[in-house]
Tab-separated table of C-alpha atoms in Angstrom:
chain	number	residue	atom	x	y	z
K	119	MET	CA	10.075	-21.023	-30.767
K	120	PRO	CA	8.866	-19.676	-27.363
K	121	ASP	CA	7.151	-16.307	-27.312
K	122	THR	CA	9.683	-14.133	-25.523
K	123	ALA	CA	11.376	-10.789	-25.692
K	124	ALA	CA	14.552	-11.846	-23.919
K	125	PRO	CA	17.682	-13.671	-25.089
K	126	ALA	CA	18.227	-17.249	-23.958
K	127	VAL	CA	20.392	-18.004	-20.957
K	128	THR	CA	19.947	-21.373	-19.223
K	129	SER	CA	16.303	-21.371	-20.257
K	130	PRO	CA	14.573	-19.257	-22.925
K	131	TYR	CA	13.123	-17.098	-20.134
K	132	GLU	CA	15.832	-17.241	-17.501
K	133	GLY	CA	16.485	-13.498	-17.688
K	134	HIS	CA	19.715	-11.528	-17.578
K	135	GLY	CA	21.505	-13.168	-14.690
K	136	PRO	CA	22.020	-11.677	-11.218
K	137	ARG	CA	20.893	-8.145	-10.554
K	138	ARG	CA	23.362	-5.444	-9.811
K	139	PRO	CA	23.552	-4.282	-6.211
K	140	SER	CA	21.809	-1.065	-5.360
K	141	THR	CA	23.822	2.062	-6.131
K	142	PHE	CA	21.993	3.997	-3.423
K	143	GLY	CA	23.412	4.642	0.015
K	144	ARG	CA	22.674	2.534	3.055
K	145	PRO	CA	20.454	5.190	4.755
K	146	LEU	CA	18.072	5.234	1.790
K	147	ARG	CA	17.978	1.451	1.554
K	148	VAL	CA	17.221	1.122	5.274
K	149	LEU	CA	14.522	3.795	5.150
K	150	ALA	CA	12.939	2.230	2.075
K	151	TRP	CA	12.589	-1.058	3.954
K	152	LEU	CA	11.260	0.773	7.015
K	153	SER	CA	8.706	2.514	4.805
K	154	PHE	CA	7.404	-0.837	3.568
K	155	ILE	CA	7.325	-2.311	7.078
K	156	ALA	CA	5.578	0.788	8.482
K	157	GLU	CA	2.881	0.616	5.789
K	158	VAL	CA	2.189	-2.999	6.748
K	159	ILE	CA	2.176	-2.169	10.462
K	160	ILE	CA	-0.302	0.675	10.039
K	161	ILE	CA	-2.725	-1.761	8.401
K	162	GLY	CA	-2.402	-3.847	11.567
K	163	THR	CA	-2.922	-0.872	13.883
K	164	GLY	CA	-5.846	0.347	11.772
K	165	GLY	CA	-7.347	-3.112	12.002
K	166	ALA	CA	-6.865	-3.063	15.772
K	167	VAL	CA	-8.809	0.208	15.952
K	168	ARG	CA	-11.720	-1.316	14.118
K	169	LEU	CA	-11.675	-4.766	15.693
K	170	THR	CA	-11.516	-3.455	19.279
K	171	GLY	CA	-14.353	-0.982	18.723
K	172	SER	CA	-11.978	1.982	19.091
K	173	GLY	CA	-12.905	3.784	15.887
K	174	LEU	CA	-14.371	6.686	17.839
K	175	GLY	CA	-11.951	6.354	20.750
K	176	CYS	CA	-10.918	9.877	19.826
K	177	SER	CA	-14.137	11.733	19.194
K	178	GLU	CA	-12.491	14.609	17.293
K	179	TRP	CA	-9.931	15.090	14.529
K	180	PRO	CA	-7.118	16.115	14.452
K	181	LEU	CA	-7.494	16.551	18.230
K	182	CYS	CA	-8.493	13.535	20.290
K	183	THR	CA	-11.060	15.565	22.237
K	184	PRO	CA	-12.200	19.153	21.745
K	185	GLU	CA	-9.728	20.198	24.460
K	186	SER	CA	-6.871	17.690	24.136
K	187	LEU	CA	-4.555	16.381	21.428
K	188	VAL	CA	-3.940	13.159	23.364
K	189	PRO	CA	-6.530	10.789	24.870
K	190	THR	CA	-7.848	11.528	28.336
K	191	PRO	CA	-8.291	8.930	31.125
K	192	GLU	CA	-12.043	8.984	30.548
K	193	GLN	CA	-11.549	7.566	27.047
K	194	GLY	CA	-9.803	4.491	28.392
K	195	ILE	CA	-8.147	1.886	26.220
K	196	HIS	CA	-10.176	2.829	23.154
K	197	GLY	CA	-8.699	6.315	23.125
K	198	ILE	CA	-5.183	4.902	23.478
K	199	ILE	CA	-5.660	2.474	20.588
K	200	GLU	CA	-7.106	5.118	18.281
K	201	PHE	CA	-4.428	7.651	19.202
K	202	GLY	CA	-1.748	4.999	18.688
K	203	ASN	CA	-2.915	4.500	15.125
K	204	ARG	CA	-2.857	8.246	14.543
K	205	THR	CA	0.686	8.367	15.914
K	206	MET	CA	1.670	5.594	13.522
K	207	THR	CA	0.371	7.759	10.686
K	208	GLY	CA	2.886	10.398	11.719
K	209	VAL	CA	5.690	7.826	11.734
K	210	VAL	CA	4.730	6.641	8.250
K	211	GLY	CA	4.679	10.244	7.035
K	212	ILE	CA	8.106	11.089	8.468
K	213	ILE	CA	9.644	8.002	6.855
K	214	ALA	CA	7.974	8.806	3.526
K	215	ILE	CA	9.389	12.337	3.618
K	216	ALA	CA	12.867	11.018	4.424
K	217	VAL	CA	12.744	8.479	1.577
K	218	LEU	CA	11.587	11.162	-0.860
K	219	LEU	CA	14.257	13.668	0.110
K	220	LEU	CA	17.054	11.090	-0.041
K	221	THR	CA	15.756	9.854	-3.382
K	222	LEU	CA	15.674	13.363	-4.822
K	223	LYS	CA	19.172	14.058	-3.540
K	224	ALA	CA	20.462	10.802	-5.036
K	225	VAL	CA	18.860	11.147	-8.470
K	226	GLY	CA	18.542	14.895	-8.975
K	227	GLY	CA	21.094	16.494	-6.682
K	228	ARG	CA	20.659	19.755	-4.836
K	229	ARG	CA	18.343	21.239	-7.459
K	230	SER	CA	15.634	18.592	-7.007
K	231	LEU	CA	16.041	18.609	-3.236
K	232	ASN	CA	15.738	22.389	-2.947
K	233	ALA	CA	12.683	22.437	-5.211
K	234	ALA	CA	10.940	19.895	-2.994
K	235	LEU	CA	11.753	21.877	0.138
K	236	TRP	CA	10.349	25.067	-1.380
K	237	PHE	CA	7.151	23.277	-2.341
K	238	ALA	CA	6.951	21.911	1.213
K	239	LEU	CA	7.035	25.457	2.578
K	240	ALA	CA	4.456	26.530	0.001
K	241	GLY	CA	2.267	23.586	1.003
K	242	ILE	CA	2.343	24.573	4.655
K	243	GLY	CA	1.499	28.141	3.683
K	244	ALA	CA	-1.374	26.995	1.472
K	245	GLY	CA	-2.662	24.780	4.258
K	246	VAL	CA	-2.568	27.634	6.767
K	247	ALA	CA	-4.368	29.922	4.312
K	248	CYS	CA	-7.101	27.326	3.708
K	249	TYR	CA	-7.381	26.778	7.451
K	250	GLY	CA	-7.860	30.499	8.064
K	251	ILE	CA	-10.496	30.862	5.367
K	252	ALA	CA	-12.444	27.875	6.670
K	253	TRP	CA	-12.187	29.121	10.262
K	254	LEU	CA	-13.531	32.514	9.266
K	255	ALA	CA	-16.374	30.792	7.389
K	256	GLY	CA	-17.265	28.824	10.509
K	257	VAL	CA	-16.715	25.344	9.011
K	258	PRO	CA	-14.345	22.554	10.184
K	259	ALA	CA	-10.969	24.033	9.346
K	260	PHE	CA	-8.444	21.207	9.542
K	261	PRO	CA	-9.798	19.243	6.536
K	262	PHE	CA	-9.210	22.339	4.431
K	263	PHE	CA	-5.664	22.592	5.799
K	264	SER	CA	-5.105	18.995	4.686
K	265	LEU	CA	-6.532	19.710	1.250
K	266	GLY	CA	-4.232	22.707	0.793
K	267	LEU	CA	-1.228	20.642	1.826
K	268	LEU	CA	-2.261	17.802	-0.454
K	269	LEU	CA	-2.701	20.125	-3.440
K	270	ALA	CA	0.746	21.637	-2.926
K	271	THR	CA	2.250	18.143	-2.629
K	272	VAL	CA	0.703	17.056	-5.935
K	273	ILE	CA	1.961	20.212	-7.679
K	274	GLY	CA	5.407	19.687	-6.155
K	275	ALA	CA	5.444	16.112	-7.444
K	276	ALA	CA	4.528	17.252	-10.960
K	277	HIS	CA	7.326	19.839	-10.939
K	278	SER	CA	9.797	17.325	-9.551
K	279	MET	CA	9.015	14.803	-12.291
K	280	ARG	CA	9.440	17.510	-14.906
K	281	ILE	CA	12.982	18.392	-13.828
K	282	THR	CA	14.090	14.822	-13.064
K	283	THR	CA	15.961	13.023	-15.838
K	284	HIS	CA	17.484	10.092	-13.904
K	285	ARG	CA	15.561	7.326	-12.122
K	286	ARG	CA	12.174	8.842	-12.739
K	287	ASP	CA	10.647	5.527	-11.667
K	288	LEU	CA	11.971	5.816	-8.113
K	289	THR	CA	11.137	9.513	-7.948
K	290	LEU	CA	7.542	8.856	-8.981
K	291	LEU	CA	7.114	5.986	-6.510
K	292	ALA	CA	8.511	8.063	-3.640
K	293	TRP	CA	6.142	10.934	-4.449
K	294	ILE	CA	3.164	8.569	-4.696
K	295	VAL	CA	3.864	7.267	-1.199
K	296	LEU	CA	4.061	10.770	0.281
K	297	ILE	CA	0.935	11.945	-1.541
K	298	GLY	CA	-0.831	8.797	-0.389
K	299	VAL	CA	0.138	9.340	3.238
K	300	VAL	CA	-1.120	12.942	3.174
K	301	ALA	CA	-4.352	11.818	1.493
K	302	GLN	CA	-4.752	8.989	3.993
K	303	ALA	CA	-4.513	11.424	6.903
K	304	PHE	CA	-7.315	13.438	5.324
K	305	VAL	CA	-9.458	10.333	4.676
K	306	GLY	CA	-8.839	9.140	8.228
K	307	GLY	CA	-10.196	12.402	9.555
K	308	ILE	CA	-13.252	12.181	7.295
K	309	THR	CA	-13.801	8.647	8.608
K	310	VAL	CA	-14.087	9.949	12.161
K	311	LEU	CA	-16.197	12.962	11.181
K	312	THR	CA	-18.676	10.740	9.285
K	313	GLY	CA	-19.099	8.347	12.201
K	314	LEU	CA	-17.162	5.460	10.604
K	315	ASN	CA	-19.023	5.309	7.312
K	316	PRO	CA	-18.324	1.738	6.072
K	317	TYR	CA	-17.523	2.822	2.522
K	318	ILE	CA	-15.001	5.404	3.669
K	319	VAL	CA	-13.502	2.911	6.109
K	320	GLY	CA	-13.192	0.385	3.282
K	321	PHE	CA	-11.581	2.958	0.996
K	322	HIS	CA	-9.186	3.864	3.813
K	323	TYR	CA	-8.059	0.235	4.081
K	324	ALA	CA	-7.782	-0.289	0.327
K	325	SER	CA	-5.680	2.873	-0.010
K	326	SER	CA	-3.322	1.639	2.694
K	327	LEU	CA	-2.984	-1.658	0.843
K	328	VAL	CA	-2.059	0.201	-2.355
K	329	LEU	CA	0.677	2.056	-0.474
K	330	VAL	CA	2.080	-1.282	0.709
K	331	CYS	CA	2.325	-2.306	-2.944
K	332	VAL	CA	3.971	0.973	-3.960
K	333	THR	CA	6.624	0.706	-1.247
K	334	ALA	CA	7.258	-2.902	-2.322
K	335	ALA	CA	7.669	-1.710	-5.919
K	336	TYR	CA	10.164	0.924	-4.757
K	337	LEU	CA	12.260	-1.776	-3.078
K	338	VAL	CA	12.330	-3.887	-6.237
K	339	ARG	CA	13.286	-1.024	-8.535
K	340	MET	CA	15.846	0.338	-6.091
K	341	TYR	CA	17.937	-2.809	-6.507
K	342	GLU	CA	17.766	-2.713	-10.306
K	343	PRO	CA	19.971	-0.654	-12.629
K	344	ASP	CA	18.585	2.309	-14.521
K	345	ALA	CA	18.027	0.736	-17.939
K	346	PRO	CA	15.234	-0.056	-20.377
K	347	ARG	CA	13.218	-3.118	-19.372
K	348	GLU	CA	12.147	-6.029	-21.521
K	349	ARG	CA	9.852	-8.976	-20.977
K	350	VAL	CA	11.509	-12.212	-19.846
K	351	VAL	CA	8.428	-14.475	-19.860
K	352	PRO	CA	6.116	-15.659	-22.657
K	353	ARG	CA	3.390	-13.228	-23.576
K	354	TRP	CA	0.635	-15.660	-22.562
K	355	PHE	CA	2.274	-16.066	-19.149
K	356	ALA	CA	2.327	-12.296	-18.637
K	357	MET	CA	-1.350	-12.082	-19.622
K	358	LEU	CA	-2.274	-14.888	-17.229
K	359	SER	CA	-0.348	-13.090	-14.484
K	360	HIS	CA	-2.422	-9.959	-15.029
K	361	VAL	CA	-5.645	-11.990	-14.965
K	362	THR	CA	-4.448	-13.329	-11.622
K	363	GLY	CA	-4.037	-9.747	-10.439
K	364	LEU	CA	-7.651	-9.068	-11.386
K	365	ALA	CA	-8.738	-12.088	-9.337
K	366	LEU	CA	-6.705	-10.770	-6.399
K	367	ALA	CA	-8.323	-7.326	-6.681
K	368	VAL	CA	-11.838	-8.823	-6.823
K	369	THR	CA	-11.083	-11.021	-3.810
K	370	ILE	CA	-9.875	-8.054	-1.773
K	371	PHE	CA	-12.840	-5.922	-2.904
K	372	PHE	CA	-15.381	-8.444	-1.657
K	373	GLY	CA	-13.321	-8.952	1.474
K	374	VAL	CA	-13.603	-5.243	2.235
K	375	LEU	CA	-17.367	-5.345	1.628
K	376	THR	CA	-17.699	-8.403	3.846
K	377	THR	CA	-15.817	-6.801	6.728
K	378	GLY	CA	-17.801	-3.583	6.272
K	379	SER	CA	-21.048	-5.530	6.669
K	380	GLY	CA	-19.868	-7.766	9.493
K	381	PRO	CA	-19.875	-7.394	13.277
K	382	HIS	CA	-16.644	-5.388	13.514
K	383	SER	CA	-17.917	-1.902	12.790
K	384	GLY	CA	-15.265	-0.014	14.728
K	385	ASP	CA	-17.533	1.193	17.521
K	386	ALA	CA	-20.245	-0.411	19.645
K	387	ASN	CA	-22.748	2.299	18.658
K	388	VAL	CA	-22.197	1.963	14.918
K	389	VAL	CA	-24.604	-0.415	13.190
K	390	ARG	CA	-23.909	-1.764	9.722
K	391	ASP	CA	-26.875	-1.849	7.354
K	392	GLY	CA	-27.132	-2.997	3.749
K	393	PHE	CA	-25.287	-6.105	2.569
K	394	ASP	CA	-25.782	-9.517	4.153
K	395	ALA	CA	-22.380	-10.401	5.648
K	396	THR	CA	-23.099	-14.144	5.546
K	397	ILE	CA	-23.798	-14.109	1.808
K	398	LEU	CA	-20.842	-11.812	1.151
K	399	ALA	CA	-18.532	-14.167	3.031
K	400	HIS	CA	-19.360	-16.904	0.516
K	401	VAL	CA	-19.074	-14.518	-2.437
K	402	HIS	CA	-15.691	-13.373	-1.108
K	403	SER	CA	-14.435	-16.969	-1.032
K	404	TRP	CA	-15.237	-17.727	-4.701
K	405	PRO	CA	-12.668	-15.388	-6.323
K	406	GLY	CA	-10.305	-16.386	-3.509
K	407	TYR	CA	-10.346	-20.014	-4.649
K	408	VAL	CA	-9.956	-18.925	-8.273
K	409	LEU	CA	-6.988	-16.806	-7.219
K	410	ALA	CA	-5.383	-19.737	-5.408
K	411	ALA	CA	-5.805	-21.982	-8.458
K	412	LEU	CA	-4.339	-19.369	-10.829
K	413	VAL	CA	-1.335	-18.723	-8.600
K	414	ALA	CA	-0.720	-22.469	-8.220
K	415	ALA	CA	-0.820	-22.913	-12.010
K	416	LEU	CA	1.532	-19.973	-12.595
K	417	THR	CA	3.959	-21.317	-10.015
K	418	VAL	CA	4.094	-24.811	-11.511
K	419	ILE	CA	4.574	-23.416	-15.025
K	420	ALA	CA	7.251	-20.970	-13.863
K	421	TRP	CA	9.289	-23.689	-12.153
K	422	VAL	CA	8.928	-26.144	-15.053
K	423	GLN	CA	10.070	-23.512	-17.568
K	424	ARG	CA	12.485	-21.814	-15.127
K	425	LEU	CA	10.878	-18.408	-15.552
K	426	ALA	CA	12.273	-15.365	-13.751
K	427	PRO	CA	9.427	-14.766	-11.230
K	428	ARG	CA	9.280	-18.393	-10.028
K	429	ARG	CA	10.746	-17.776	-6.559
K	430	TRP	CA	8.415	-14.889	-5.821
K	431	LEU	CA	5.491	-16.926	-7.118
K	432	LEU	CA	6.388	-19.537	-4.514
K	433	VAL	CA	6.293	-16.810	-1.861
K	434	LEU	CA	2.887	-15.713	-3.158
K	435	VAL	CA	1.614	-19.309	-3.007
K	436	LEU	CA	2.680	-19.637	0.619
K	437	VAL	CA	1.071	-16.339	1.640
K	438	ILE	CA	-2.194	-17.170	-0.125
K	439	LEU	CA	-2.317	-20.664	1.383
K	440	VAL	CA	-1.989	-19.162	4.853
K	441	GLN	CA	-4.545	-16.503	3.908
K	442	VAL	CA	-7.075	-19.118	2.765
K	443	GLY	CA	-6.478	-21.157	5.913
K	444	VAL	CA	-7.004	-18.161	8.179
K	445	GLY	CA	-10.109	-17.171	6.225
K	446	ILE	CA	-11.710	-20.585	6.672
K	447	TRP	CA	-10.681	-20.700	10.331
K	448	GLN	CA	-12.126	-17.267	11.159
K	449	ALA	CA	-15.414	-18.092	9.392
K	450	ARG	CA	-15.832	-21.281	11.402
K	451	GLU	CA	-14.940	-19.569	14.689
K	452	GLY	CA	-17.384	-16.689	14.254
K	453	LEU	CA	-14.901	-14.008	13.143
K	454	PRO	CA	-12.687	-13.611	16.236
K	455	GLU	CA	-10.913	-10.263	16.242
K	456	LEU	CA	-7.350	-11.602	16.159
K	457	LEU	CA	-7.947	-13.830	13.136
K	458	VAL	CA	-9.721	-11.052	11.252
K	459	GLY	CA	-6.769	-8.749	11.924
K	460	ILE	CA	-4.288	-11.358	10.700
K	461	HIS	CA	-6.432	-11.866	7.605
K	462	MET	CA	-6.300	-8.123	6.858
K	463	VAL	CA	-2.518	-7.951	7.166
K	464	LEU	CA	-2.044	-11.087	5.070
K	465	ALA	CA	-4.129	-9.491	2.309
K	466	SER	CA	-1.637	-6.632	2.123
K	467	LEU	CA	1.298	-9.062	2.035
K	468	SER	CA	-0.401	-11.029	-0.752
K	469	ALA	CA	-0.797	-7.840	-2.761
K	470	ALA	CA	2.835	-6.883	-2.119
K	471	ALA	CA	4.110	-10.310	-3.191
K	472	TYR	CA	1.990	-10.134	-6.341
K	473	THR	CA	3.438	-6.693	-7.097
K	474	VAL	CA	6.951	-8.138	-6.941
K	475	VAL	CA	5.903	-11.020	-9.213
K	476	VAL	CA	4.604	-8.592	-11.839
K	477	LEU	CA	7.770	-6.504	-11.697
K	478	ASN	CA	9.798	-9.661	-12.285
K	479	LEU	CA	7.995	-10.291	-15.565
K	480	LYS	CA	10.478	-7.801	-16.992
K	481	ARG	CA	14.156	-7.156	-16.330
K	482	PRO	CA	16.527	-4.326	-17.224
K	483	VAL	CA	18.384	-4.816	-20.487
K	484	ALA	CA	21.906	-6.042	-19.769
């Protein structure tokens, strides 16, 4: 008897049949997709900043120069590229706010929506207060404004989850995205103020990748009914899937270290010291090949046994195959900027596809 928690359909693990259509309005569905797309795009624009040497195109933060919010002609193309990425951060934030507010209105009604708006006002007030204190103390003030805003956002999320009784999963995911965007703006500023410290730059990228996964998870759960979930694959298959996720995380980790030690430092005057990029490139490839083998095995097993996540595993296989091909190509060509940028974006799409696979290991109870 197969190890499963789901009733048999066509196959012991076929699941519960077609999913119900989303009960949420079209504006929320469109914005949820835009949120995912924007998170992927900002990884591309962030990569462009680094790969074109525009990391310090704007020498200040949040202003571009001490006297100007926008880049000046003297800063040239580097200032435009850096400012474009900062503008994209604003777009991502506006979409995240819209998704959150529509989610709260859909699942909690006016009470949840009004509570979030009050916390937003409190957050702005807390940020202004922190800014004033820092300014009086003679230290950089805007980071403290960001910290005050971030703290109020976290408290608002905790209160919102406490009063929400319906679709807490979507509410939590929407809050995580907004908190992540606010935190990313703060980390981005610290990146500039620390002269593109490679560890902070790497953390900045990894955090963006996590937000891609969270927005992908929101899309999956948005199209599912609000019901308890049960496993629709064998236990050993679920465990192997999670081991595959560990291999993916290790691959991305060493990829971040490799890029941080390579020639693309984000600015011509920034020199990377520490790890040997050549050695790290080989180390990065080892878990990558293990990952490819694990995903291939999972895909074959899923299609043979007609398991629920088989179609998304096929998507993951295709993305990883392209990712491996681009990785080998860029290594042989001496890390050209365009290929490195494509490799970075593909890593986020691999992580998003894996997230969907994991969520398909379970389905709502019919």
